[in-house]
CSV table of C-alpha atoms in Angstrom, one decimal:
chain,number,residue,atom,x,y,z
A,1,SER,CA,2.4,12.0,-12.1
A,2,GLN,CA,-1.0,11.7,-10.5
A,3,GLN,CA,-3.7,13.8,-12.2
A,4,GLY,CA,-6.4,13.4,-9.6
A,5,GLU,CA,-6.1,14.9,-6.2
A,6,GLU,CA,-8.5,14.0,-3.4
A,7,ASP,CA,-9.5,16.3,-0.6
A,8,PRO,CA,-9.4,16.0,2.4
A,9,GLN,CA,-6.5,13.6,2.9
A,10,ALA,CA,-8.2,12.2,6.0
A,11,LEU,CA,-11.7,12.3,7.3
A,12,SER,CA,-13.1,11.1,10.6
A,13,ILE,CA,-16.8,10.9,11.2
A,14,GLN,CA,-19.3,9.0,13.4
A,15,GLU,CA,-21.7,6.3,12.2
A,16,GLY,CA,-24.8,7.7,10.6
A,17,GLU,CA,-23.1,10.9,9.4
A,18,ASN,CA,-22.5,11.7,5.8
A,19,ALA,CA,-19.0,11.7,4.3
A,20,THR,CA,-18.0,13.9,1.4
A,21,MET,CA,-14.8,13.6,-0.5
A,22,ASN,CA,-13.6,15.7,-3.4
A,23,CYS,CA,-11.4,15.1,-6.4
A,24,SER,CA,-9.8,17.6,-8.7
A,25,TYR,CA,-8.1,16.9,-11.9
A,26,LYS,CA,-6.1,18.8,-14.5
A,27,THR,CA,-7.0,17.8,-18.1
A,28,SER,CA,-10.1,16.8,-19.9
A,29,ILE,CA,-11.5,13.4,-19.2
A,30,ASN,CA,-13.7,10.8,-20.8
A,31,ASN,CA,-14.9,9.5,-17.4
A,32,LEU,CA,-14.0,9.6,-13.8
A,33,GLN,CA,-14.2,6.6,-11.5
A,34,TRP,CA,-14.2,6.1,-7.7
A,35,TYR,CA,-12.6,3.2,-5.9
A,36,ARG,CA,-12.4,2.0,-2.3
A,37,GLN,CA,-9.5,0.2,-0.7
A,38,ASN,CA,-9.6,-1.5,2.6
A,39,SER,CA,-6.3,-1.7,4.5
A,40,GLY,CA,-3.8,-3.9,2.7
A,41,ARG,CA,-6.2,-5.1,0.1
A,42,GLY,CA,-6.9,-4.4,-3.6
A,43,LEU,CA,-9.1,-1.7,-4.8
A,44,VAL,CA,-12.8,-2.1,-5.4
A,45,HIS,CA,-14.6,-0.2,-8.2
A,46,LEU,CA,-17.5,1.8,-6.8
A,47,ILE,CA,-18.9,4.0,-9.6
A,48,LEU,CA,-18.1,5.4,-13.0
A,49,ILE,CA,-19.4,8.8,-14.2
A,50,ARG,CA,-19.0,9.9,-17.8
A,51,SER,CA,-18.0,13.3,-18.8
A,52,ASN,CA,-21.5,14.1,-20.1
A,53,GLU,CA,-23.1,13.1,-16.8
A,54,ARG,CA,-23.5,15.5,-13.8
A,55,GLU,CA,-24.7,13.1,-11.1
A,56,LYS,CA,-24.9,9.4,-10.5
A,57,HIS,CA,-26.2,7.3,-7.6
A,58,SER,CA,-25.5,3.8,-6.4
A,59,GLY,CA,-27.0,2.7,-3.2
A,60,ARG,CA,-25.7,5.1,-0.5
A,61,LEU,CA,-23.2,6.6,-2.9
A,62,ARG,CA,-23.8,9.8,-4.8
A,63,VAL,CA,-21.2,11.1,-7.3
A,64,THR,CA,-21.2,14.5,-8.9
A,65,LEU,CA,-19.0,15.7,-11.8
A,66,ASP,CA,-18.4,19.3,-12.7
A,67,THR,CA,-16.3,19.4,-15.9
A,68,SER,CA,-16.1,23.2,-16.0
A,69,LYS,CA,-14.4,23.1,-12.6
A,70,LYS,CA,-12.6,19.8,-13.3
A,71,SER,CA,-13.8,18.4,-10.0
A,72,SER,CA,-15.9,15.5,-8.7
A,73,SER,CA,-17.4,14.7,-5.3
A,74,LEU,CA,-18.3,11.4,-3.6
A,75,LEU,CA,-20.9,11.5,-1.0
A,76,ILE,CA,-21.5,8.5,1.3
A,77,THR,CA,-24.8,8.8,3.2
A,78,ALA,CA,-25.6,7.3,6.6
A,79,SER,CA,-22.0,6.0,6.9
A,80,ARG,CA,-21.2,2.7,8.7
A,81,ALA,CA,-18.1,1.5,10.4
A,82,ALA,CA,-17.6,-0.9,7.4
A,83,ASP,CA,-17.2,2.2,5.2
A,84,THR,CA,-13.8,2.8,6.9
A,85,ALA,CA,-11.3,2.6,4.0
A,86,SER,CA,-9.3,4.8,1.6
A,87,TYR,CA,-11.2,6.2,-1.4
A,88,PHE,CA,-9.5,7.1,-4.7
A,89,CYS,CA,-10.7,8.9,-7.7
A,90,ALA,CA,-9.3,7.9,-11.1
A,91,THR,CA,-9.2,9.5,-14.5
A,92,ASP,CA,-7.9,8.6,-17.9
A,93,LEU,CA,-4.2,8.8,-18.5
A,94,ASN,CA,-3.3,10.8,-21.5
A,95,SER,CA,-3.3,7.7,-23.8
A,96,GLY,CA,-6.9,7.1,-22.7
A,97,TYR,CA,-6.4,3.4,-22.1
A,98,ALA,CA,-5.4,3.3,-18.4
A,99,LEU,CA,-6.4,5.0,-15.3
A,100,ASN,CA,-4.5,7.5,-13.2
A,101,PHE,CA,-5.2,7.4,-9.5
A,102,GLY,CA,-5.0,10.2,-6.9
A,103,LYS,CA,-3.5,9.8,-3.5
A,104,GLY,CA,-6.8,9.1,-1.8
A,105,THR,CA,-8.9,10.1,1.1
A,106,SER,CA,-8.6,8.0,4.2
A,107,LEU,CA,-12.1,7.7,5.8
A,108,LEU,CA,-12.5,6.6,9.4
A,109,VAL,CA,-16.1,5.9,10.6
A,110,THR,CA,-16.3,5.3,14.4
A,111,PRO,CA,-19.3,3.5,16.0
B,1,ASP,CA,-14.2,-16.9,-12.1
B,2,THR,CA,-14.0,-15.5,-8.6
B,3,GLY,CA,-12.0,-12.5,-9.5
B,4,VAL,CA,-8.4,-11.5,-10.2
B,5,SER,CA,-5.9,-13.7,-8.5
B,6,GLN,CA,-2.3,-12.7,-7.7
B,7,ASP,CA,0.5,-14.9,-6.5
B,8,PRO,CA,2.3,-14.8,-4.1
B,9,ARG,CA,0.5,-12.5,-1.6
B,10,HIS,CA,3.8,-11.7,0.1
B,11,LYS,CA,7.4,-11.9,-1.1
B,12,ILE,CA,10.5,-11.0,0.9
B,13,THR,CA,13.7,-11.0,-1.1
B,14,LYS,CA,17.3,-9.9,-0.7
B,15,ARG,CA,18.5,-7.0,-2.7
B,16,GLY,CA,19.9,-8.0,-6.0
B,17,GLN,CA,17.7,-11.1,-6.4
B,18,ASN,CA,15.1,-11.5,-9.2
B,19,VAL,CA,11.4,-11.9,-8.4
B,20,THR,CA,8.4,-12.9,-10.5
B,21,PHE,CA,4.8,-12.2,-9.8
B,22,ARG,CA,1.8,-13.8,-11.4
B,23,CYS,CA,-1.7,-12.5,-12.2
B,24,ASP,CA,-4.7,-14.4,-13.4
B,25,PRO,CA,-7.3,-12.0,-14.6
B,26,ILE,CA,-11.0,-12.6,-15.1
B,27,SER,CA,-11.2,-14.8,-18.1
B,28,GLU,CA,-13.6,-12.6,-20.1
B,29,HIS,CA,-11.4,-9.5,-19.6
B,30,ASN,CA,-9.1,-8.8,-22.5
B,31,ARG,CA,-7.3,-5.9,-20.7
B,32,LEU,CA,-4.8,-6.3,-18.0
B,33,TYR,CA,-2.9,-3.7,-16.0
B,34,TRP,CA,-0.1,-3.6,-13.5
B,35,TYR,CA,0.2,-0.9,-10.9
B,36,ARG,CA,2.5,-0.2,-8.0
B,37,GLN,CA,1.4,1.3,-4.7
B,38,THR,CA,3.6,2.5,-1.9
B,39,LEU,CA,2.4,3.4,1.6
B,40,GLY,CA,0.1,6.4,1.7
B,41,GLN,CA,0.0,6.8,-2.1
B,42,GLY,CA,-2.4,5.9,-4.8
B,43,PRO,CA,-1.6,3.2,-7.3
B,44,GLU,CA,0.9,4.2,-10.0
B,45,PHE,CA,0.5,2.8,-13.5
B,46,LEU,CA,3.2,0.5,-14.7
B,47,THR,CA,2.0,-1.2,-17.8
B,48,TYR,CA,-1.1,-2.3,-19.8
B,49,PHE,CA,-1.9,-5.3,-22.0
B,50,GLN,CA,-4.7,-5.7,-24.6
B,51,ASN,CA,-4.9,-9.4,-25.1
B,52,GLU,CA,-1.2,-10.5,-25.4
B,53,ALA,CA,0.0,-7.1,-26.7
B,54,GLN,CA,1.8,-4.8,-24.3
B,55,LEU,CA,0.4,-1.5,-25.5
B,56,GLU,CA,1.7,1.0,-22.9
B,57,LYS,CA,4.5,1.2,-20.4
B,58,SER,CA,5.2,3.9,-17.8
B,59,ARG,CA,8.6,5.5,-17.5
B,60,LEU,CA,8.4,4.0,-13.9
B,61,LEU,CA,9.0,0.6,-15.6
B,62,SER,CA,12.8,0.7,-15.8
B,63,ASP,CA,14.7,-1.9,-17.8
B,64,ARG,CA,14.9,-4.1,-14.7
B,65,PHE,CA,11.1,-4.6,-15.0
B,66,SER,CA,9.5,-6.8,-17.6
B,67,ALA,CA,6.0,-8.0,-18.0
B,68,GLU,CA,4.5,-10.6,-20.3
B,69,ARG,CA,1.0,-11.9,-21.0
B,70,PRO,CA,1.5,-15.0,-23.2
B,71,LYS,CA,-1.6,-16.0,-25.1
B,72,GLY,CA,-3.6,-13.2,-23.6
B,73,SER,CA,-4.3,-15.1,-20.4
B,74,PHE,CA,-2.3,-14.8,-17.2
B,75,SER,CA,0.5,-12.2,-16.8
B,76,THR,CA,3.8,-12.2,-15.1
B,77,LEU,CA,5.8,-9.2,-13.8
B,78,GLU,CA,9.5,-9.8,-13.3
B,79,ILE,CA,11.9,-7.5,-11.4
B,80,GLN,CA,15.5,-8.2,-11.9
B,81,ARG,CA,18.3,-7.1,-9.5
B,82,THR,CA,15.8,-5.9,-6.9
B,83,GLU,CA,16.5,-2.7,-5.0
B,84,GLN,CA,15.1,-1.5,-1.7
B,85,GLY,CA,13.1,1.1,-3.6
B,86,ASP,CA,11.2,-1.6,-5.3
B,87,SER,CA,9.5,-2.5,-2.0
B,88,ALA,CA,5.8,-1.9,-2.6
B,89,MET,CA,2.4,-3.5,-3.2
B,90,TYR,CA,2.2,-4.7,-6.8
B,91,LEU,CA,-1.4,-4.7,-8.0
B,92,CYS,CA,-2.9,-6.4,-11.0
B,93,ALA,CA,-6.3,-5.4,-12.5
B,94,SER,CA,-8.3,-6.5,-15.5
B,95,SER,CA,-11.2,-5.0,-17.4
B,96,LEU,CA,-13.3,-5.4,-20.4
B,97,GLY,CA,-12.3,-3.6,-23.6
B,98,GLY,CA,-14.1,-0.9,-25.3
B,99,THR,CA,-13.3,2.7,-25.9
B,100,GLY,CA,-10.7,4.1,-23.6
B,101,THR,CA,-11.5,3.5,-20.0
B,102,ASP,CA,-15.2,2.8,-20.3
B,103,TYR,CA,-15.2,0.0,-17.8
B,104,GLY,CA,-14.2,-0.3,-14.2
B,105,TYR,CA,-11.2,-2.3,-13.2
B,106,THR,CA,-11.3,-5.5,-11.1
B,107,PHE,CA,-8.3,-5.6,-8.9
B,108,GLY,CA,-6.5,-8.5,-7.3
B,109,SER,CA,-5.4,-8.4,-3.7
B,110,GLY,CA,-1.9,-7.5,-4.6
B,111,THR,CA,1.6,-8.9,-4.0
B,112,ARG,CA,3.5,-7.1,-1.2
B,113,LEU,CA,7.2,-7.1,-2.0
B,114,THR,CA,9.8,-6.4,0.7
B,115,VAL,CA,13.4,-6.0,-0.4
B,116,VAL,CA,15.8,-6.4,2.4
């Protein structure tokens, strides 16, 4: 079963706008990670946020984590057409040694 | 190292045939993972190796599936007596060790299996 659930399932915006994706999970975690997947390719690691962190930045990406609400958000600022991809959040499986991925948010950025 | 390599990229096989996929992880990474991904879904965990030891298997990994990682280097995933439901993208990833999931994964481009 997939612990993380992304919302929305699909998002369409124009270049220059910000894109926000949310992830909710069910059990306590050690960390939460976000990945990007371009169509038909493997996933690319974007950012990792630990359970004792509340916010993290990487370039145009900002991730927040609220462990009390068991939720995280990924903000992409000033989006570009190249940001078009599916975005997945991932949390620890119960064993703690592998990641459990959600179903993803499909982001379309139009010029 | 240029990343995680998977071979082949695409495989079309007839139902009932056996198939084997190979994954070459980043050499410094002692952890290796196999995932399966179907259209519109996120990757589903199949199995995990720490060096050459297979430490965890998902219940998705039926007895028709077997994975090995001899000498803690490359890994193979074999599916015996393939079924149409096995059609999916099979993804391999590797990571550094550490406590739990402290490090991000590096994924390969995947092997797309089509069972006809």
